[in-house]
Short mmCIF file of C-alpha atoms in Angstrom, two decimals:
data_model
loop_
_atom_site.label_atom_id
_atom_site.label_comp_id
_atom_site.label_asym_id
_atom_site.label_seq_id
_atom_site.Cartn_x
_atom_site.Cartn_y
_atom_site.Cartn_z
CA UNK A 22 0.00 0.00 0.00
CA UNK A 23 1.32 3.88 -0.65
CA UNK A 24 0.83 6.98 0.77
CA UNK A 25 -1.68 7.83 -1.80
CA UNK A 26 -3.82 4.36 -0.98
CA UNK A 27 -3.84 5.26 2.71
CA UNK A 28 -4.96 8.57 1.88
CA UNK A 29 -7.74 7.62 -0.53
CA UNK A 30 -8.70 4.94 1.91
CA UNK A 31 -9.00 6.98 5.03
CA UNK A 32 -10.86 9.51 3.11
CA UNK A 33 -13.29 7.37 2.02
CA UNK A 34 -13.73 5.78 5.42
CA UNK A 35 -14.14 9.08 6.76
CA UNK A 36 -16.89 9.89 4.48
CA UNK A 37 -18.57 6.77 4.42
CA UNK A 38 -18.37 6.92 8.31
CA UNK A 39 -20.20 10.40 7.87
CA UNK A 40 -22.89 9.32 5.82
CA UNK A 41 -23.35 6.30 7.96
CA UNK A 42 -24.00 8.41 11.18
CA UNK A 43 -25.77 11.01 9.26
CA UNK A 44 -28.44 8.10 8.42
CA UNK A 45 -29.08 6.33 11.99
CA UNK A 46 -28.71 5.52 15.18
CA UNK A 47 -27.89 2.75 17.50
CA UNK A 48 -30.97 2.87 19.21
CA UNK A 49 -33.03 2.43 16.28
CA UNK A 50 -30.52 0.11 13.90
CA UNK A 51 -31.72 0.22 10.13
CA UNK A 52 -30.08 -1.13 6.87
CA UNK A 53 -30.24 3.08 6.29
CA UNK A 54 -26.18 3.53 8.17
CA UNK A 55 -25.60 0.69 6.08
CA UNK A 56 -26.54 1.74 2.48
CA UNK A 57 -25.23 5.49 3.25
CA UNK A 58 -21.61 4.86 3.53
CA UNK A 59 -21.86 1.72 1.04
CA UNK A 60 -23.02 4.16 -1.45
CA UNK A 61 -20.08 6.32 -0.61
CA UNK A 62 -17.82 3.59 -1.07
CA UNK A 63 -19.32 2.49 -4.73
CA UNK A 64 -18.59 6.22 -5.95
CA UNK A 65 -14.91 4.93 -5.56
CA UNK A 66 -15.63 1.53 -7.07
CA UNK A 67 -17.45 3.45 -9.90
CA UNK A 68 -14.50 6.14 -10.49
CA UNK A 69 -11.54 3.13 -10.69
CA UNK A 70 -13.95 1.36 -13.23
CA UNK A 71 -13.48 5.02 -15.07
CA UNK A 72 -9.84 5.45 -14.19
CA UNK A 73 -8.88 1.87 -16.00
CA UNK A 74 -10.55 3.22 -18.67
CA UNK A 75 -8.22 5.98 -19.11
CA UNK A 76 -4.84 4.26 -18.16
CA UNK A 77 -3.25 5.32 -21.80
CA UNK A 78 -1.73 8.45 -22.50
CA UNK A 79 -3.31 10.55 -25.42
CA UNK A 80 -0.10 10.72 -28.04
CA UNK A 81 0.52 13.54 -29.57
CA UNK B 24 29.73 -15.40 -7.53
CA UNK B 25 29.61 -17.11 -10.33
CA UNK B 26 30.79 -15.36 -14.27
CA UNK B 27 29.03 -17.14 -17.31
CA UNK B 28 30.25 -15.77 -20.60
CA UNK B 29 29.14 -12.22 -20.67
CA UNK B 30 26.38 -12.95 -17.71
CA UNK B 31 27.65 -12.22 -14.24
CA UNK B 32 25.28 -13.96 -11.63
CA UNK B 33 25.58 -13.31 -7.71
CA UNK B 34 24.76 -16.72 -5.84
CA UNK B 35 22.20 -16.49 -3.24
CA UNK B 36 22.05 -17.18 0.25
CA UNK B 37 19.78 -19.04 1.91
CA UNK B 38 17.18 -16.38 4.06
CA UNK B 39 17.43 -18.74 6.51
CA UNK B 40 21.30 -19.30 6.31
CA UNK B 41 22.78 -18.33 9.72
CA UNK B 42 23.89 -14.72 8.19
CA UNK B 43 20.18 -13.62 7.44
CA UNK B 44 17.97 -16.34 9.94
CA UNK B 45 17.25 -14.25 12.35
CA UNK B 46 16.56 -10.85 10.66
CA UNK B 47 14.16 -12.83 8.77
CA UNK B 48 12.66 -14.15 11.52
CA UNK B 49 12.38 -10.74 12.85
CA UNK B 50 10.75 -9.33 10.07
CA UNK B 51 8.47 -11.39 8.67
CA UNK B 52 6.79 -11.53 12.05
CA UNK B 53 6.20 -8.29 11.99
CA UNK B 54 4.70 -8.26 8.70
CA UNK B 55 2.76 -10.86 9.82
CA UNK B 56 1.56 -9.50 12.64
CA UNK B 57 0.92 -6.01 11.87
CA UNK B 58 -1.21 -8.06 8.81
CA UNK B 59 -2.93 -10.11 11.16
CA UNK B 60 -3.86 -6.92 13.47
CA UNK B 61 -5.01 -5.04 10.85
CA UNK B 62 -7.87 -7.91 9.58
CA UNK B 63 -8.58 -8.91 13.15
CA UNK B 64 -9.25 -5.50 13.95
CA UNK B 65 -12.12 -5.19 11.20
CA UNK B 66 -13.95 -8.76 12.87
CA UNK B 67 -13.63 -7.76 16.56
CA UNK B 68 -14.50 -3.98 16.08
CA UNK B 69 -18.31 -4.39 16.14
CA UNK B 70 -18.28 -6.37 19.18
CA UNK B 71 -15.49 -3.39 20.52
CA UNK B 72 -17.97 -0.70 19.52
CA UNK B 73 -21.19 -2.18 20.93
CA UNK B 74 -19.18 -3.16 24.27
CA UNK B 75 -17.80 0.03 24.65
CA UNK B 76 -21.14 2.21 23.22
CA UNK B 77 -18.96 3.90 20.75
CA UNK B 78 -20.87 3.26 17.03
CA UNK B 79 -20.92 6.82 16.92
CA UNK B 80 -16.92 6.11 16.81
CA UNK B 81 -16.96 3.12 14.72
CA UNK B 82 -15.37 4.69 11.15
CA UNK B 83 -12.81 6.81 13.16
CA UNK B 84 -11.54 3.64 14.50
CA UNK B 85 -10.31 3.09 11.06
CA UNK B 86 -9.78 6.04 9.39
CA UNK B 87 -7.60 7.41 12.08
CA UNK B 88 -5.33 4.54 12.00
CA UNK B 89 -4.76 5.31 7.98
CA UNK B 90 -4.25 8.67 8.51
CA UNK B 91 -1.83 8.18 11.00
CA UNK B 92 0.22 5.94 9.17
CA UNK B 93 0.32 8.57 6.04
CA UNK B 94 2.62 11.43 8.83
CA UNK B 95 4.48 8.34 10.15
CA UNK B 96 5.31 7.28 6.47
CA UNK B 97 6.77 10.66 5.63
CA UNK B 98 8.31 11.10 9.58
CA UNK B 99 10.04 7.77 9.35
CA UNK B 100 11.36 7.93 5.69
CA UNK B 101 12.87 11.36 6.61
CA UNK B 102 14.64 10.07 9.96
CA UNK B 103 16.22 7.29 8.52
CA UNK B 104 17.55 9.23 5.53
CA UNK B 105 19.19 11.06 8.59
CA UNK B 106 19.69 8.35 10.79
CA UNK B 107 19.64 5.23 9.47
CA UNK B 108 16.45 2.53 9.83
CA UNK B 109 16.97 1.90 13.64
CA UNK B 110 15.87 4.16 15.05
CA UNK B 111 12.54 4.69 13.15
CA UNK B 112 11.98 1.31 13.36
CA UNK B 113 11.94 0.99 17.06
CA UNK B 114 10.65 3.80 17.29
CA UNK B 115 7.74 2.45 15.04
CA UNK B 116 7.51 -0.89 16.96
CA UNK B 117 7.33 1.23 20.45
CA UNK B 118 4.20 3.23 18.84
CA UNK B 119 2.25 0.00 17.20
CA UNK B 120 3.03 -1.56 20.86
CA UNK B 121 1.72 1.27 22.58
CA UNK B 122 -1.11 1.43 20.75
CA UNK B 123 -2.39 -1.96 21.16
CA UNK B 124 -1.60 -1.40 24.84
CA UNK B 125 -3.73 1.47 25.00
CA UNK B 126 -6.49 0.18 22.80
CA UNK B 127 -6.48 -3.67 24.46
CA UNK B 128 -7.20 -1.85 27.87
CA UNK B 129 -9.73 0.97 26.84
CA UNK B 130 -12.28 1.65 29.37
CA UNK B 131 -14.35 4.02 26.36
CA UNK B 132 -14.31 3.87 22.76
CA UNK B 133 -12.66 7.17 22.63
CA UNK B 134 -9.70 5.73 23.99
CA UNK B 135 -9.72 2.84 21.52
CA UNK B 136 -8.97 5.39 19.23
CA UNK B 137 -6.21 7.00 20.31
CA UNK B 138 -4.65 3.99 20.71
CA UNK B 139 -6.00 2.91 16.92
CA UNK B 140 -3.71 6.43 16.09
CA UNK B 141 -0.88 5.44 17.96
CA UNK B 142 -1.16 2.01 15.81
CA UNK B 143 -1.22 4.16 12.90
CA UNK B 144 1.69 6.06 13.58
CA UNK B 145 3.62 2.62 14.27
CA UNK B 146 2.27 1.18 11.32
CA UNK B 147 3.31 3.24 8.51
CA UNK B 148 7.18 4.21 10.40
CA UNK B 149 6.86 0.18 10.38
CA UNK B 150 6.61 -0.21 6.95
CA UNK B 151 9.18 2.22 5.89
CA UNK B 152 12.02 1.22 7.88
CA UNK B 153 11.30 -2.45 7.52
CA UNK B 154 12.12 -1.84 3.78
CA UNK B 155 14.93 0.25 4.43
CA UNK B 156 16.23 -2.35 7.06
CA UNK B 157 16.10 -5.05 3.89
CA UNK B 158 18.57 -2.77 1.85
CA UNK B 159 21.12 -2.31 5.10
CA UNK B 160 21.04 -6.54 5.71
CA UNK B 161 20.55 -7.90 2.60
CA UNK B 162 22.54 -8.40 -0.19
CA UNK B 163 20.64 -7.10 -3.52
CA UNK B 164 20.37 -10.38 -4.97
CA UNK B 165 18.62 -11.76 -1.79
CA UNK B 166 16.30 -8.97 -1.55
CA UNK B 167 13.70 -10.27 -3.99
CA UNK B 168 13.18 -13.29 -1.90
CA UNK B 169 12.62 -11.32 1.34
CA UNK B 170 10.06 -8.83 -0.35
CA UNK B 171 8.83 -11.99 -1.38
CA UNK B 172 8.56 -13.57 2.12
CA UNK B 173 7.08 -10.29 3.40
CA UNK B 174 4.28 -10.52 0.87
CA UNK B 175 3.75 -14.29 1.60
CA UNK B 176 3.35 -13.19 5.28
CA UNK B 177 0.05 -11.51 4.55
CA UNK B 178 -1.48 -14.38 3.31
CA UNK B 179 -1.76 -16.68 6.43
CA UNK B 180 -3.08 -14.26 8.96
CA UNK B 181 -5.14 -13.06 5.33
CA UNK B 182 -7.12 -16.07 5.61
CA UNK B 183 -6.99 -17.18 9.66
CA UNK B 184 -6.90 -13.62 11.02
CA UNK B 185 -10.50 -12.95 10.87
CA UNK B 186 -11.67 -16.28 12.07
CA UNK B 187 -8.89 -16.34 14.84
CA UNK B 188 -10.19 -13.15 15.58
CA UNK B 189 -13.61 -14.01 15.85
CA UNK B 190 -13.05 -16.96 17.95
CA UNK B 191 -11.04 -15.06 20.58
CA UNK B 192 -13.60 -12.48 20.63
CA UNK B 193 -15.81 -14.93 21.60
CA UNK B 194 -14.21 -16.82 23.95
CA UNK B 195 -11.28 -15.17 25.72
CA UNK B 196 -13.05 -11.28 24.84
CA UNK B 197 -11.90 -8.35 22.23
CA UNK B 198 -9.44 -6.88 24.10
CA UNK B 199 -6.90 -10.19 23.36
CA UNK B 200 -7.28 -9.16 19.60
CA UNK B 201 -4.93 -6.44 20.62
CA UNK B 202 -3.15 -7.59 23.77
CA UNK B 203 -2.10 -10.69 22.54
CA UNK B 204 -0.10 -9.28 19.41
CA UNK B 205 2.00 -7.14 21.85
CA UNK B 206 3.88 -9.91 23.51
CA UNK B 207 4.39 -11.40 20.18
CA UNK B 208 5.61 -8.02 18.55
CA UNK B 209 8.13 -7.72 21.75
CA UNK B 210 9.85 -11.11 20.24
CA UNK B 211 10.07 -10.49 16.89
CA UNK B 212 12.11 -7.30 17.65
CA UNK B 213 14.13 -9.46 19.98
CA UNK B 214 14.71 -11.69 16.86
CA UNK B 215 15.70 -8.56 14.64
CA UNK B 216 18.80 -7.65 17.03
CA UNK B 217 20.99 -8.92 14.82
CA UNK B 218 19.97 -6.92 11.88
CA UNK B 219 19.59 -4.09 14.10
CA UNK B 220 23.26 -4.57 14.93
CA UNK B 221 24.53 -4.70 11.53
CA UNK B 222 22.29 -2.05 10.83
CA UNK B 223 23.67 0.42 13.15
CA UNK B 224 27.37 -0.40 11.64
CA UNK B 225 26.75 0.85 7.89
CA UNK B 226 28.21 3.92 6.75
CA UNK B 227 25.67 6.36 6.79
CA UNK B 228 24.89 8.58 3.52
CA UNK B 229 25.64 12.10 3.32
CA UNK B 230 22.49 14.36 4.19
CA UNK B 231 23.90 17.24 2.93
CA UNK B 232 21.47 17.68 -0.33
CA UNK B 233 18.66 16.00 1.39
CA UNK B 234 15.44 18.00 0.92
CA UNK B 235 14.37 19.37 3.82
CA UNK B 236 11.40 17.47 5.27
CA UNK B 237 9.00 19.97 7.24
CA UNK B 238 7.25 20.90 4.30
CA UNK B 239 5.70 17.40 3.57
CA UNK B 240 5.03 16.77 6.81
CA UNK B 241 3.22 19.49 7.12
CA UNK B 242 1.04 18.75 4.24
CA UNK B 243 0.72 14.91 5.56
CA UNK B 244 -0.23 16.19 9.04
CA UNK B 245 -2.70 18.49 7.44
CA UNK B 246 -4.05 15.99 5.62
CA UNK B 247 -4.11 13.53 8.07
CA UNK B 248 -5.92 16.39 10.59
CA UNK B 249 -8.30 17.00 8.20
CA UNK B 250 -9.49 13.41 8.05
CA UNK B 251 -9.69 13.05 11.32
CA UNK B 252 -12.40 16.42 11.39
CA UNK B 253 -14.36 14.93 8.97
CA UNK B 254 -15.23 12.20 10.93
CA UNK B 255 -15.15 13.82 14.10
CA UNK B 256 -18.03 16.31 12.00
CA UNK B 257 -20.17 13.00 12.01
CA UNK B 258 -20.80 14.04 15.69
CA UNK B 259 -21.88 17.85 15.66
CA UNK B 260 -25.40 18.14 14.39
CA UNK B 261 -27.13 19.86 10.96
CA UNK B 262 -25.47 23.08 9.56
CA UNK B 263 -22.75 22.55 11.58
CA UNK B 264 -21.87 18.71 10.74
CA UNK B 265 -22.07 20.07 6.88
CA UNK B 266 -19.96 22.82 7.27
CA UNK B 267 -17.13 20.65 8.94
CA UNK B 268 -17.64 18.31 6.56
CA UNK B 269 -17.11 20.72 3.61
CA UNK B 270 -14.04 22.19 4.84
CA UNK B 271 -12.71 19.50 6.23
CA UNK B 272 -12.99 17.64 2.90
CA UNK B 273 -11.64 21.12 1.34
CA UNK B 274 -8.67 20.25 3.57
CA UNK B 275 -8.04 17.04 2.60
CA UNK B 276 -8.13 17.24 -0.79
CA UNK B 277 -5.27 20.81 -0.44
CA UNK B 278 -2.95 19.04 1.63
CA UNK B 279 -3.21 15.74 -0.44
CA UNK B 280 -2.15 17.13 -3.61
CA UNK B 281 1.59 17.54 -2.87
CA UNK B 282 1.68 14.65 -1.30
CA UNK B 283 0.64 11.93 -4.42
CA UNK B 284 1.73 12.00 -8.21
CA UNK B 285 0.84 14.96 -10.13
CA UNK B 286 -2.39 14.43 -12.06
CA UNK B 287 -3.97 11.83 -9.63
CA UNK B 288 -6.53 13.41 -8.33
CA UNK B 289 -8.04 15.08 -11.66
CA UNK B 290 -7.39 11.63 -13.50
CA UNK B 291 -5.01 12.39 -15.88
CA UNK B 292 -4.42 10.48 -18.91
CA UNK B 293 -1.68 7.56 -18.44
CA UNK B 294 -0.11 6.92 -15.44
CA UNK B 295 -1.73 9.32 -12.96
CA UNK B 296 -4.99 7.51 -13.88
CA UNK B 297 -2.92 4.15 -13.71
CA UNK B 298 -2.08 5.05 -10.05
CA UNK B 299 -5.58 6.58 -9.58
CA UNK B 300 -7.18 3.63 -10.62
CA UNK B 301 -5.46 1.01 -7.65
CA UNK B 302 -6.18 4.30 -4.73
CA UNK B 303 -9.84 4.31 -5.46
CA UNK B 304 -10.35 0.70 -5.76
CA UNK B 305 -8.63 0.28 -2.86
CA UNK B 306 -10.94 3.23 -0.89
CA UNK B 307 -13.50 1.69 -2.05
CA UNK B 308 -12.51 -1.76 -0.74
CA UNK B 309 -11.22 -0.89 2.61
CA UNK B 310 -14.26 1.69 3.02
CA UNK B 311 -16.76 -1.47 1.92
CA UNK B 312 -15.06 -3.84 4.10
CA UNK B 313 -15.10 -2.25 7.32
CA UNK B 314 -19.04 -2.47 7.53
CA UNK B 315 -19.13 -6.19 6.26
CA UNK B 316 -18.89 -7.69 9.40
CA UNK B 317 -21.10 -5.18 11.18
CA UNK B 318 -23.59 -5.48 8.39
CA UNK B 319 -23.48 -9.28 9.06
CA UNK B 320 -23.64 -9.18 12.81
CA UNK B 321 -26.18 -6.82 12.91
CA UNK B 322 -28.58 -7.27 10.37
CA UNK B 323 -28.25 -11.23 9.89
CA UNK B 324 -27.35 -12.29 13.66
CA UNK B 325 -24.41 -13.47 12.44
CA UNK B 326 -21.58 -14.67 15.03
CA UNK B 327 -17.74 -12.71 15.01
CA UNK B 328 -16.54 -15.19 13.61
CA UNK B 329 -18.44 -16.25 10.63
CA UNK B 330 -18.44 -12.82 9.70
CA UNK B 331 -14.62 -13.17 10.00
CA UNK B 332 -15.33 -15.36 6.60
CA UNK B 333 -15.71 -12.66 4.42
CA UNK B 334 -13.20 -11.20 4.80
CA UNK B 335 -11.15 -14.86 4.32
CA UNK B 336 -13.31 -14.57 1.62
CA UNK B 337 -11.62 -11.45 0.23
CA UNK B 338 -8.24 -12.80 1.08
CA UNK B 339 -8.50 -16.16 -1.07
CA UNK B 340 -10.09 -14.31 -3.91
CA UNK B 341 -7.09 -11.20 -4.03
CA UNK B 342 -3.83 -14.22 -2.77
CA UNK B 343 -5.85 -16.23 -5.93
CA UNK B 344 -5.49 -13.78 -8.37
CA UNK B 345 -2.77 -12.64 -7.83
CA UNK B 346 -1.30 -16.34 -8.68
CA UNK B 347 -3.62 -16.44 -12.00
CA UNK B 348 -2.08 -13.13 -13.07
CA UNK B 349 1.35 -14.05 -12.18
CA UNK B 350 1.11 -17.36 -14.47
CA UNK B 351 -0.36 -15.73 -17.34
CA UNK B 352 1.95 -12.82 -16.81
CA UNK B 353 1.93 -11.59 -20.68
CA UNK B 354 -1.19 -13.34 -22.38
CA UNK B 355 -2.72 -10.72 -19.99
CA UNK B 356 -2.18 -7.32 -20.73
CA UNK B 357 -1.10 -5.07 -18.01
CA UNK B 358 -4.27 -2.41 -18.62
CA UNK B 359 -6.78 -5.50 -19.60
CA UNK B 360 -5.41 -6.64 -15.92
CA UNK B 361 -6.91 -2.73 -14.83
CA UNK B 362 -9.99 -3.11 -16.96
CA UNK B 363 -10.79 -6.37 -15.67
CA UNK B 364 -9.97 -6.09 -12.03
CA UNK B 365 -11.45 -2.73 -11.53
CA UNK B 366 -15.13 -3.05 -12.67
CA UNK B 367 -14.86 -7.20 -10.43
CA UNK B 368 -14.06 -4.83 -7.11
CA UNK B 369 -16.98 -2.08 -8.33
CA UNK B 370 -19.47 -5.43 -8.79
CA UNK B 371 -18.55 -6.57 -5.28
CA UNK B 372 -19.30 -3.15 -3.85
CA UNK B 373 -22.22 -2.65 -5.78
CA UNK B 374 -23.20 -6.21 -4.64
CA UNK B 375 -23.24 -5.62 -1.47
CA UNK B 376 -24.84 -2.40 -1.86
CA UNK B 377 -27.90 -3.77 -3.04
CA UNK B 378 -27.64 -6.74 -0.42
CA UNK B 379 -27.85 -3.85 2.11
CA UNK B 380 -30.47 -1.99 0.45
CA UNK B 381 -32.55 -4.66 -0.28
CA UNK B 382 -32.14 -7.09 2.23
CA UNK B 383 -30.87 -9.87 0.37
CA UNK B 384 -29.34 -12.97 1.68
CA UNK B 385 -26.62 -11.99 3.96
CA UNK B 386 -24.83 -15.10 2.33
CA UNK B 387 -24.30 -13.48 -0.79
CA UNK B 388 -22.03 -10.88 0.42
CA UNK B 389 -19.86 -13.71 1.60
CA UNK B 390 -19.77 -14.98 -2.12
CA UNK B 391 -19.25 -11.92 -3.88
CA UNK B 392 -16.88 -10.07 -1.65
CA UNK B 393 -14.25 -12.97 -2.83
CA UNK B 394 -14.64 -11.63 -6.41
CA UNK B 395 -14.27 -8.06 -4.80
CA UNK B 396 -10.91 -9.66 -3.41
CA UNK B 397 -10.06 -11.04 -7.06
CA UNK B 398 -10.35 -7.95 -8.88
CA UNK B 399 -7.54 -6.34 -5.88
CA UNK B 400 -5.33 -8.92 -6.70
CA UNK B 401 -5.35 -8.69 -10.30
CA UNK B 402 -4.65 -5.09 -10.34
CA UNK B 403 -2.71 -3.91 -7.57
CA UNK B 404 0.71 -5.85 -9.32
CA UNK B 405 0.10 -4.83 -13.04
CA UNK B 406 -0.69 -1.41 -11.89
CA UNK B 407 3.27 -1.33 -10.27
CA UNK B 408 4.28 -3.30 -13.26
CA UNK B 409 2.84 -0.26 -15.04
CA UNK B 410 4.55 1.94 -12.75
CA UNK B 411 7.94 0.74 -12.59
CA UNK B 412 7.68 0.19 -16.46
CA UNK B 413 6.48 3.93 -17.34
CA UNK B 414 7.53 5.65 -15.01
CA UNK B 415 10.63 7.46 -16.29
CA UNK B 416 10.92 10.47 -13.87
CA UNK B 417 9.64 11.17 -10.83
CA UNK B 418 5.91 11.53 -10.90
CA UNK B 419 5.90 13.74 -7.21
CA UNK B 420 4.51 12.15 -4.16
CA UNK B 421 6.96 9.57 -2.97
CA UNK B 422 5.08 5.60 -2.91
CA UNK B 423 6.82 3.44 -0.07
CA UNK B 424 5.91 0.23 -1.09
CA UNK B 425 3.57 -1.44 1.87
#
């Protein structure tokens, strides 16, 4: 792992972790926490999928 | 050494040969364990959190600990380019030790924390110096096989961490998850005196030239501050837990830039995307797997430890692929490797998106997230294929291999 994995990682923990206290509580558990910071998570899935699209460098 | 023709070839040494046996010892137990630490963590951490009434605490537990680890990278490479690995390195161990101290005996969850940062900060000066200690003790044509034996070291506690972990969660209690590595991590260092020793002898390099280091720790302690508000944010309420968000985030992203290739983060063309694509795949997959076993203890009544099993799961799926990519090697294209292992970790997530969403079989998570595993190890070595291959000048940030 680099420097730049660690810091894409905690980032996205970070905001996941938001999103999953922004959308419950413990005293009421719901899949809501759950799908919050999941959904955070897939907008990094989604943007590698994008990236590995793009790994060549335009020529010219 | 042995001269054939116009091929000169050193002859290797044994790692276990009495020159190297202990320093391999030494520090392939300390791979190993900081490897095992770092899954177990993930298993026991629900049970932690609920124990402790900290789920208001439960993403900082993680994110902390990365964010640590990103100051200690820059702190230790900078000391031992001054000093030498040694100290760094015990200086590392000391901090990872003190941190499982501090988070095995936590009376609150907010003190699990600050020992998860003090874990951090050992973690990452860990890493660094370990590699740096490889370069002091071994000879260059040994070194392979020891960055070898380091990888093989994750693979074991890979696929028995999380179960181990479960089970002594549920026997002997969480806080062995941490205590018991400590005693452990106090004899590998023992075993490392030797390379420690030999170490300490080599001539050091000039520092005169060095760049001076203030300035990127600055920007890693920045960043790293600025993750830690945003999940501290989580905790104030409305306006107020958007606007630390927002700036916080703002933060992040400023004092990140200097600190990973140039390009990265806008996803440049060619190899800033190459490098882009393993850091968000990897987000994505250490953000995704920190809920899995939370997910599966608390919506499916699952136990600690068979919720341990996806993340074995994970770790069969990324050790498997990474064998299936090393055969083919190149009747698989370094970028097809990208293409293919990027949108197998994106299914995974998704999957388990919609498993959360929907309330799906909880089972299915435990399938998929071994695919999610696959696609992590068929990229992350082509993308440092890519990277050593195309790489011809410095691309910026600095990428300590971990």
């Amino acid at each position: 792992m680099t420097l730049g994995d660690s810091v894409g990682a905690a980032v996205a923990i970070a905001v996941g972790g938001l999103a999953f206290a922004a959308a419950g509580s413990a005293e009421e558990p719901t899949r809501a926490p759950f799908v919050a910071a999941l959904a955070v998570t897939s907008l990094a899935a989604v943007a590698s999928v994008v990236l590995s699209r793009r790994t060549r460098a335009r020529v010219g | 050494m042995t001269t054939t023709g116009d091929t000169t070839t050193a002859a290797t040494t044994s790692l276990l040969a009495p020159r190297y046996r202990w320093s391999t010892v030494g520090m392939v137990a300390l791979v190993f364990l900081a490897a095992f630490e770092s899954l177990a963590v993930t298993t026991a951490m629900p049970t932690v959190s609920a124990e402790l009434d900290g789920r208001s605490l439960f993403a900082i537990a993680f994110s902390a600990t990365l964010a640590a680890s990103v100051v200690s990278m820059v702190a230790a490479g900078a000391w031992a380019d001054r000093r030498g690995p040694v100290p760094p390195l015990l200086g590392a161990v000391g901090l990872f030790s003190a941190g499982l101290l501090v988070a095995g005996l936590a009376p609150t969850m907010e003190v699990v924390v600050a020992g998860r940062l003090l874990q951090g900060l050992g973690a990452g000066g860990l890493v660094v110096s370990l590699y740096l200690l490889v370069s002091a003790v071994y000879a260059e044509v040994d070194r392979p096989r020891i960055l070898g034996a380091f990888a093989a070291a994750w693979v074991v506690p890979s696929i028995v961490g999380p179960a181990a972990a479960g089970l002594t969660t549920e026997t002997v209690g969480w806080r062995w998850v941490f205590l018991g590595v400590v005693v452990l991590a106090g004899l590998a260092v023992l075993a490392l005196t030797p390379a420690v020793r030999a170490a300490a002898r080599e001539e050091r390099p000039a520092t005169d030239g060095l760049p001076d280091p203030r300035r990127r720790l600055a920007w890693a302690t920045l960043a790293a501050g600025a993750v830690l508000a945003l999940d501290l944010g989580a905790r104030a309420d409305g306006v107020a837990a958007v606007l630390v968000a927002v700036a916080a985030l703002g933060v992040a992203v400023l004092a990140v830039r200097p600190l990973v290739p140039r390009g990265m983060l806008t996803g440049r063309r060619g190899l800033p995307a190459v490098i882009g694509v393993r850091s968000t795949a990897f987000a994505a997959f250490a953000g995704s797997e920190i809920y899995l076993p939370l997910l599966l203890q608390e919506r499916y009544d699952a136990s600690p430890t068979v919720s341990g099993l996806a993340l074995t799961t994970a770790a069969f799926g990324w050790a498997g692929a990474s064998q299936v990519q090393a055969r083919l090697g190149g009747r698989l294209g370094d970028r097809k490797a990208l293409r293919v292992g990027a949108p197998l970790v994106a299914g995974g997530v998704l999957t388990t998106l919609a498993v959360a969403a929907l309330g799906l079989p909880g089972l299915l998570v435990l399938a998929t997230w071994g695919l999610t595993g696959a696609g992590m190890g068929l990229l992350t070595p082509r993308v440092g294929v890519l990277v050593l291959r195309e790489s011809a000048a410095p691309t910026g940030g600095p990428t300590p291999p971990r």
